[in-house]
Steps between C-alpha positions, in 0.01 A plus 500: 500500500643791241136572378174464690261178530225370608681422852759788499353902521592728300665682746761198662609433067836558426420747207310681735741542793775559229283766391488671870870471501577686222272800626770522771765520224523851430816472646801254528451317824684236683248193577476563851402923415231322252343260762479753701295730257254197373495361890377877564256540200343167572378623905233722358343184315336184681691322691425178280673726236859501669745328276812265668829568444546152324224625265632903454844333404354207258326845314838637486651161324184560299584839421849437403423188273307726298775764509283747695689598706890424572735450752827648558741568789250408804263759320187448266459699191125517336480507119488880531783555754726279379 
């Protein structure tokens, strides 16, 4: 689930989609502002490639267990915005 396998692409992993997330990081953003910029990255791939919600937010507990990024005030900071 946080890495790929035999059964689980590379691009559905947890590492991976944490990995898209923080590209959209530049900036604080509230989790709704960041959906919306990962939702809106992810039209131009396949359509097989389109992350859930359940999954974009189980990359952000991902993210924050590894102190990646961090949470504060409705708004999430990357490592290099915070």
């Amino acid at each position: 689930m946080i890495l790929p396998t035999k059964y689980l692409p590379h691009d559905r992993a947890l590492i991976t989609v944490g990995g898209e997330i923080l590209k959209h990081l530049e900036e604080p953003r509230s989790v709704s502002a960041l959906w919306d910029c990962v939702r809106e990255a992810q039209i131009y791939k396949a359509a097989d490639a389109l992350v859930s919600f359940d999954w974009f937010v189980l990359a952000l507990n991902l993210l924050y267990a590894i102190s990646a990024i961090d949470y504060r005030d409705g708004i999430i900071y990357g490592e290099h915005t915070a």
